[in-house]
Coordinates of C-alpha atoms in Angstrom, one line a residue:
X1 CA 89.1 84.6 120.8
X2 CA 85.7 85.8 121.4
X3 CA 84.5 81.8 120.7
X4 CA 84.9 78.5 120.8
X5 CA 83.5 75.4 119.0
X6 CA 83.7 71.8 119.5
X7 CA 82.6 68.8 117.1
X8 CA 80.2 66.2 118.0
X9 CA 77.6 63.8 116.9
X10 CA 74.1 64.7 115.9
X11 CA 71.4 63.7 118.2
X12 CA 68.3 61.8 117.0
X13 CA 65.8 64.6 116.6
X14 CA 68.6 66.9 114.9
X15 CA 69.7 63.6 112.4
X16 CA 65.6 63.5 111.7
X17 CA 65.6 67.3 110.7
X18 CA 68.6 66.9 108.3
X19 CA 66.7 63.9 106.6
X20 CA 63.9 66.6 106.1
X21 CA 66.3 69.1 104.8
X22 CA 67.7 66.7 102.5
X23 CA 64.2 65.3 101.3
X24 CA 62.8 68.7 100.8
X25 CA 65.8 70.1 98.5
X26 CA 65.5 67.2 96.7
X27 CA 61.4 67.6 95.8
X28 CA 62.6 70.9 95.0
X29 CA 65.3 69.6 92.5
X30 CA 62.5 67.5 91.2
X31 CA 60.3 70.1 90.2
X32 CA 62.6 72.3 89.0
X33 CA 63.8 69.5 86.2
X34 CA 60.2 69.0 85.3
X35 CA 59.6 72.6 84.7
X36 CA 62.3 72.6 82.7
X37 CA 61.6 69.6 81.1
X38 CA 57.8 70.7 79.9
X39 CA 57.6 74.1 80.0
X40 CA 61.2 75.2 78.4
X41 CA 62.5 72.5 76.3
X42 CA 59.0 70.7 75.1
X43 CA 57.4 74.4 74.2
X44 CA 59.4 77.0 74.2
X45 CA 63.0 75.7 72.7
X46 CA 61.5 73.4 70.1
X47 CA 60.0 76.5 68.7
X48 CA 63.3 78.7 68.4
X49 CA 65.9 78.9 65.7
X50 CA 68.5 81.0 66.8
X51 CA 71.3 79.9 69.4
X52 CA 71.8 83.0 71.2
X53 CA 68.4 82.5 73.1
X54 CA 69.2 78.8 73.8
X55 CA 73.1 80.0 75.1
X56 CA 71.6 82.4 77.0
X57 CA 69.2 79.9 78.9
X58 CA 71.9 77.4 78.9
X59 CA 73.9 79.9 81.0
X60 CA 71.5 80.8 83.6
X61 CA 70.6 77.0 84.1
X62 CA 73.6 75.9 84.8
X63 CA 74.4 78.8 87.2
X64 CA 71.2 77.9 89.1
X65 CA 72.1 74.5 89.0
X66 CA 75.4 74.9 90.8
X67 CA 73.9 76.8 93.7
X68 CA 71.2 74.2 93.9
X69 CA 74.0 71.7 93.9
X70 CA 76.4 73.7 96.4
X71 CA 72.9 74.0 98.9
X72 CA 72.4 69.9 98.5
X73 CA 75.9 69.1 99.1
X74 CA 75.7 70.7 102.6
X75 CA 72.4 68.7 103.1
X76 CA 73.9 65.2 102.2
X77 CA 77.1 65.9 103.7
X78 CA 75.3 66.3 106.8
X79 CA 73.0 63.6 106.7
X80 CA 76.0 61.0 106.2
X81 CA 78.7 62.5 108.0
X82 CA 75.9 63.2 110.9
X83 CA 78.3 65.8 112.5
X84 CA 77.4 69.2 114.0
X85 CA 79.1 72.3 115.7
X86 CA 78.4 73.6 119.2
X87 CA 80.0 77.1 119.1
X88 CA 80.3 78.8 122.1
X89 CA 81.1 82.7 122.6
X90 CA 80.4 86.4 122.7
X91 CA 78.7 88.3 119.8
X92 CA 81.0 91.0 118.4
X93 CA 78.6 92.3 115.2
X94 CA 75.1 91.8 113.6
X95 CA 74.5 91.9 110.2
X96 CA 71.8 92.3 107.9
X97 CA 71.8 91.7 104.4
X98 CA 69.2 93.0 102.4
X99 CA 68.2 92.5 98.5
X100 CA 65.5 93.5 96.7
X101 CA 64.7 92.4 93.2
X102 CA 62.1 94.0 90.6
X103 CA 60.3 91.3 87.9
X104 CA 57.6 91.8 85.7
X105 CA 54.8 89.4 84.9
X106 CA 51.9 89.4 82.9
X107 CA 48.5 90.0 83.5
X108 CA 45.2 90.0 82.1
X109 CA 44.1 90.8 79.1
X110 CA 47.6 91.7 78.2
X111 CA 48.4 93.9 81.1
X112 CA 51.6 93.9 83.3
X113 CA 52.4 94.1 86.3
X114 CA 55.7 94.7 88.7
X115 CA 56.9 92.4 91.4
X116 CA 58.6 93.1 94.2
X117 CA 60.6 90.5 96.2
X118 CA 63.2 91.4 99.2
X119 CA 65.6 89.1 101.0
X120 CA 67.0 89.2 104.1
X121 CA 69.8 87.2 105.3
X122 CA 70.6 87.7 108.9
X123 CA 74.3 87.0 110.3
X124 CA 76.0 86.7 113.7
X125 CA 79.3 87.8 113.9
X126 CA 82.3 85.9 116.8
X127 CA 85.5 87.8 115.9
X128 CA 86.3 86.1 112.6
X129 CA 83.4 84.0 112.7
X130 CA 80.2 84.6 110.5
X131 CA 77.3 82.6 111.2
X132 CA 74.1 82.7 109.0
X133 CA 71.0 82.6 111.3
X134 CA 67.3 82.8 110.9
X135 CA 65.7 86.1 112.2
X136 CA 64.1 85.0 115.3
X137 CA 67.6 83.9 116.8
X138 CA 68.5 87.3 115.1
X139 CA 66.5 89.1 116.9
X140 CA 66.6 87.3 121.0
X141 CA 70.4 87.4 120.4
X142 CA 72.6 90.9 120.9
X143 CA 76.0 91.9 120.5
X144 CA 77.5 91.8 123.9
X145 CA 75.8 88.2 124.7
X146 CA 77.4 84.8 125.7
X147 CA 75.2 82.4 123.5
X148 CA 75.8 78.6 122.7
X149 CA 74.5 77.4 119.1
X150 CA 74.3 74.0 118.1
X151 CA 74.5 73.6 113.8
X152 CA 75.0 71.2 111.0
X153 CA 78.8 71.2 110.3
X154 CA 78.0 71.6 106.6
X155 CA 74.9 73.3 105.5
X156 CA 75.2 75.6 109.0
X157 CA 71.3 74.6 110.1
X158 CA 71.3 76.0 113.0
X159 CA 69.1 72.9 115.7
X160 CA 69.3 74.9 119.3
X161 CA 70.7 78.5 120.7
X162 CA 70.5 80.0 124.2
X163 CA 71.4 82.9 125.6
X164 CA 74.3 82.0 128.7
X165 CA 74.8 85.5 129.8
X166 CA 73.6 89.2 129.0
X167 CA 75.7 91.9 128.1
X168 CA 77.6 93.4 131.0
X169 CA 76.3 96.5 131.7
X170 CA 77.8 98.9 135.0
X171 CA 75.5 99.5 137.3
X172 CA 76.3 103.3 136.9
X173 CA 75.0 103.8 133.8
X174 CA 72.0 101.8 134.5
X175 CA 71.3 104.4 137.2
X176 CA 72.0 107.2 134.6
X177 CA 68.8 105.9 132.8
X178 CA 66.2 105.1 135.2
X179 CA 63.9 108.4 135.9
X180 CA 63.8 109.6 139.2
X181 CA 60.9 109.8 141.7
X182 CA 59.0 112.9 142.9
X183 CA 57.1 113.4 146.7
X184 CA 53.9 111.5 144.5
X185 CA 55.8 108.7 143.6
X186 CA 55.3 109.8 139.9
X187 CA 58.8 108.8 137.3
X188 CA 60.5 112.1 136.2
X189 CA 62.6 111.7 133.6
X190 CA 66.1 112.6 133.9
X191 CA 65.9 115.5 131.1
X192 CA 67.8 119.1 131.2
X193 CA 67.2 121.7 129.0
X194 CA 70.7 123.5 127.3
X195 CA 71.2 126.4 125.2
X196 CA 72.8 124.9 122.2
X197 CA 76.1 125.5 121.1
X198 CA 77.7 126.2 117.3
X199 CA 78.3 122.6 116.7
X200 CA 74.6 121.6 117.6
X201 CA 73.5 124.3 114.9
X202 CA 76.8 122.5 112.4
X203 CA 74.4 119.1 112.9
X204 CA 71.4 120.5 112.5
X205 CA 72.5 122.0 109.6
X206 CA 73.9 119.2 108.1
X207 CA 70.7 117.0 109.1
X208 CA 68.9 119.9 106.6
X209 CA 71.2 119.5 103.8
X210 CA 71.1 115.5 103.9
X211 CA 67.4 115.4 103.9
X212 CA 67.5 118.1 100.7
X213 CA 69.3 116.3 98.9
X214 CA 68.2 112.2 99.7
X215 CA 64.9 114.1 98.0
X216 CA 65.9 117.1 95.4
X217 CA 66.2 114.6 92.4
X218 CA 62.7 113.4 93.2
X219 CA 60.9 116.9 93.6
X220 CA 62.8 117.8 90.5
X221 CA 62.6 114.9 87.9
X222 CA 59.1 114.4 89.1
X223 CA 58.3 118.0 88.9
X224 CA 59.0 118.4 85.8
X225 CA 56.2 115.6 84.4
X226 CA 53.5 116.6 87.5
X227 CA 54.0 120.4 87.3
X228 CA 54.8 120.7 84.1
X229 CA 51.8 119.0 82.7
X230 CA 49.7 120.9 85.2
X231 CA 50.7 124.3 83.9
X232 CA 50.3 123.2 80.2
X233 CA 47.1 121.6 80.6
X234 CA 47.5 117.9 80.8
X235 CA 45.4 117.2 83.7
X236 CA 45.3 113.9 82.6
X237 CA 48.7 112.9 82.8
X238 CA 49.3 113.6 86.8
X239 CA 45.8 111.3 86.9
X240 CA 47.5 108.6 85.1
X241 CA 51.0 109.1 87.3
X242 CA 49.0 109.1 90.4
X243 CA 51.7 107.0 92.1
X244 CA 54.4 109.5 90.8
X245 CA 52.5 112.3 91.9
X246 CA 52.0 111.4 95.7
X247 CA 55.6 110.5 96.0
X248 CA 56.5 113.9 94.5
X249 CA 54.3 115.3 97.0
X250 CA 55.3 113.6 99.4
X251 CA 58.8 114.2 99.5
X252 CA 58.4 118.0 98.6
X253 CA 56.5 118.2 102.1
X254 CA 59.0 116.3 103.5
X255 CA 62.0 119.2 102.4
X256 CA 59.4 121.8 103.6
X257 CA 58.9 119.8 107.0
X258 CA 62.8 120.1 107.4
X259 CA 63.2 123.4 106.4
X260 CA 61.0 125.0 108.5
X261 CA 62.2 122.4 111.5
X262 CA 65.6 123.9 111.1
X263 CA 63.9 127.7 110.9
X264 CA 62.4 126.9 114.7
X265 CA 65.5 125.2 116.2
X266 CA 67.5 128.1 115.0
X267 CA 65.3 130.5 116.4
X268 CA 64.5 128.7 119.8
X269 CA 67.8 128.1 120.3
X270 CA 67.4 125.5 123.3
X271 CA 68.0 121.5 123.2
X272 CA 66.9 119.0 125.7
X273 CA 70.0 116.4 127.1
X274 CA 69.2 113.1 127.8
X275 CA 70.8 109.7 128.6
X276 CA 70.5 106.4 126.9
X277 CA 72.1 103.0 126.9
X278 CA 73.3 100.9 124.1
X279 CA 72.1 97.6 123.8
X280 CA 72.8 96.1 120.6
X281 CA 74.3 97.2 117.4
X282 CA 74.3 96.1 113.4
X283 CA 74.9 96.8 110.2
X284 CA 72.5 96.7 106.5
X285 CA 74.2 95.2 103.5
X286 CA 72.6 94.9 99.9
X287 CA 69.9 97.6 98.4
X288 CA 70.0 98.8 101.9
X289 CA 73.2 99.9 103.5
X290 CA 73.5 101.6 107.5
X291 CA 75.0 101.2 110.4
X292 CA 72.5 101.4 113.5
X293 CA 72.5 101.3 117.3
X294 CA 69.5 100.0 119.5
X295 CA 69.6 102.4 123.1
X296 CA 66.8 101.6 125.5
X297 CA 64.8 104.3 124.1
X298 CA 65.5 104.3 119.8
X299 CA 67.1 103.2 117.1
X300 CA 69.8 105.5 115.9
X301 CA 71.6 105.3 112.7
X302 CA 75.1 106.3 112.8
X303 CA 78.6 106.9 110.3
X304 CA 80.5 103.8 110.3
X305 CA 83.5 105.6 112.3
X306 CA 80.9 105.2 115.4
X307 CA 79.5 102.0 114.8
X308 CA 82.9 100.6 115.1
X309 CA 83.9 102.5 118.9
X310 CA 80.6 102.1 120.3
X311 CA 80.2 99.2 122.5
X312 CA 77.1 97.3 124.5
X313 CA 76.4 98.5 127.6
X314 CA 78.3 102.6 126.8
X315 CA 75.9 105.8 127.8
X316 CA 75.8 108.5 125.2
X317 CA 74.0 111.3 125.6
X318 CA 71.3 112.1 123.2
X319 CA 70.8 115.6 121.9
X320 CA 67.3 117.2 120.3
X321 CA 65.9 119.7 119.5
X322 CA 63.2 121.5 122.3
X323 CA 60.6 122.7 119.4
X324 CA 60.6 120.2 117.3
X325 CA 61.8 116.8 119.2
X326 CA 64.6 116.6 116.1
X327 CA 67.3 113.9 117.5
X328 CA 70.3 114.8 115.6
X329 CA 73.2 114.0 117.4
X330 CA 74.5 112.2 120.9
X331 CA 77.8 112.4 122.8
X332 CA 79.5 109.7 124.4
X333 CA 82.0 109.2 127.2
X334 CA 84.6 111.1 125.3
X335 CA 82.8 114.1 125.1
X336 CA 83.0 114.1 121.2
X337 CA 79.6 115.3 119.7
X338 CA 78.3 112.7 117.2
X339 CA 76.2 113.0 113.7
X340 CA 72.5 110.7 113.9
X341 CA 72.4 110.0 110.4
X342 CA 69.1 108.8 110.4
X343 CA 65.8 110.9 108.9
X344 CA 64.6 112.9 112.4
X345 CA 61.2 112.1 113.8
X346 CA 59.8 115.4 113.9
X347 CA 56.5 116.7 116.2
X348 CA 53.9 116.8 114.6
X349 CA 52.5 120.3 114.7

């Protein structure tokens, strides 16, 4: 087991914070029934006829209701029980989970307008264990790490965290990373140049197609209503689209950029070797799905397959290309080449 926990008694301070947990979701509660109360049921339902508007409302209350209620039973259960969790452990996984919701609202004079809202829930992982955590002990805390949390047995508030240990890292690889030194005393990165081989072109290649295609339907769709209305006159309409019309721009640059990226890797034919460490690790959930390493140097996105045999503290070797600084692929200690899955940072030329 990659954890432990023990039960014990709040303290005083942590006791206080669950009485302002509980107080504030119940103001919430509060407010929410008088909304209801005035806004819905005095205006709005007095004034309609048919059921199906007053089922449908019906529905969505009580569904908000019971998550309202499920959050508040965690709050009073820990105010009376008065009982927290001190877990104890290394971090096996990170997660992320990320939603994004679109609502409209009105606006003056009739006009409309879109919101945007995204959520992020962050999660440590013990083995078996997830824990929900808030993003600053999301971000201090990496996978590798001994780290003691302190939280509410029910609601999982989390009241204290430190980190007991850092990931283990050998000090071979640690040396791998750190630059050398020249007769000035001036760092020299530890970088070779290589003439690349047939699967360094495979990547690059398939680095190409992927960023094609994550675009195509945008150039396409788009281009029909920008282009098209250029061509036929209707200046007007990529005015009105102006939104529409950089982001068709935009990501038709974008395919050009990679295209002729590819062209000048293929024809330089050279790629520069370096060595980086992994430090932490996670995963995206939701609107947004990935799986991404943090080395001292980057963040690199990576297939699943990867995600799961990489651990902290392995060197990989980090493959890119010498004309255009395109990352697209590393090699770790098995001497298998790897995909980077992530959009390359190209040079800006």
């Amino acid at each position: 087991m990659a954890y432990t926990e023990q039960e014990v008694d709040l303290l005083p301070e942590e006791l206080k914070k669950a009485k302002t947990n509980l107080i504030g979701i119940l103001i919430f509660m509060l407010i929410f029934f008088a909304f209801i109360k005035f806004f819905f049921w005095d205006n709005l339902l007095s004034d309609i006829d048919e059921m199906i508007p007053i089922v449908i409302f019906g529905v969505f209350f009580l569904l908000f209701l019971a998550v309202l209620g499920y959050i508040m039973r965690g709050f009073i259960l820990d105010f009376f029980k008065r009982k927290k969790q001190i877990l104890t452990g290394i971090i096996t996984d990170k997660h992320i989970d990320i939603t994004t919701s679109h609502s409209s609202r009105g606006g003056v004079r009739g006009s409309s307008g879109n919101k945007t809202t995204t959520r992020r829930t962050y999660y440590l992982y013990f083995d078996d264990k997830k824990l929900p955590v808030d993003a600053s002990i999301y971000g201090r805390m990496s996978v590798g790490m001994e780290v003691e949390i302190h939280y509410s047995k029910y609601s999982q508030t989390v009241f204290y965290s430190r980190v007991i240990a850092e990931a283990k890292i050998s000090e071979d690889n640690i040396k791998a990373i750190v630059p050398d030194v020249d007769k000035h005393q001036n760092f020299v990165p530890k970088e070779r140049e290589l003439q690349m081989t047939k699967a360094d072109f495979e990547l690059l290649k398939k680095a190409r197609n992927r960023a094609i295609k994550n675009r195509i339907w945008v150039v396409v769709v788009l281009g029909w209503v920008v282009i098209g209305s250029l061509f036929s006159g209707l200046w007007l309409i990529p005015i009105m689209l102006f939104p529409f019309t950089i982001w068709w721009f935009l990501a038709f640059r974008k395919i050009v950029k990679y295209i002729l990226a590819y062209r000048k890797e293929v024809n330089t034919g050279m790629k520069v070797v370096y060595s980086e460490l992994v430090l932490d690790k996670f995963r995206h959930t939701g609107n947004t799905r990935g799986f991404f390493i943090r080395t001292n140097y980057q963040l690199i996105s990576v297939n699943e397959s990867n995600y799961e045999q990489l651990r902290m503290g392995d060197l990989i070797m980090v493959f890119k290309g010498k004309a255009t600084d395109w990352v697209f692929g590393f090699m770790t200690s098995d001497n298998e080449l790897y995909e980077v899955k992530s959009d390359a940072k190209l040079k800006k030329k």
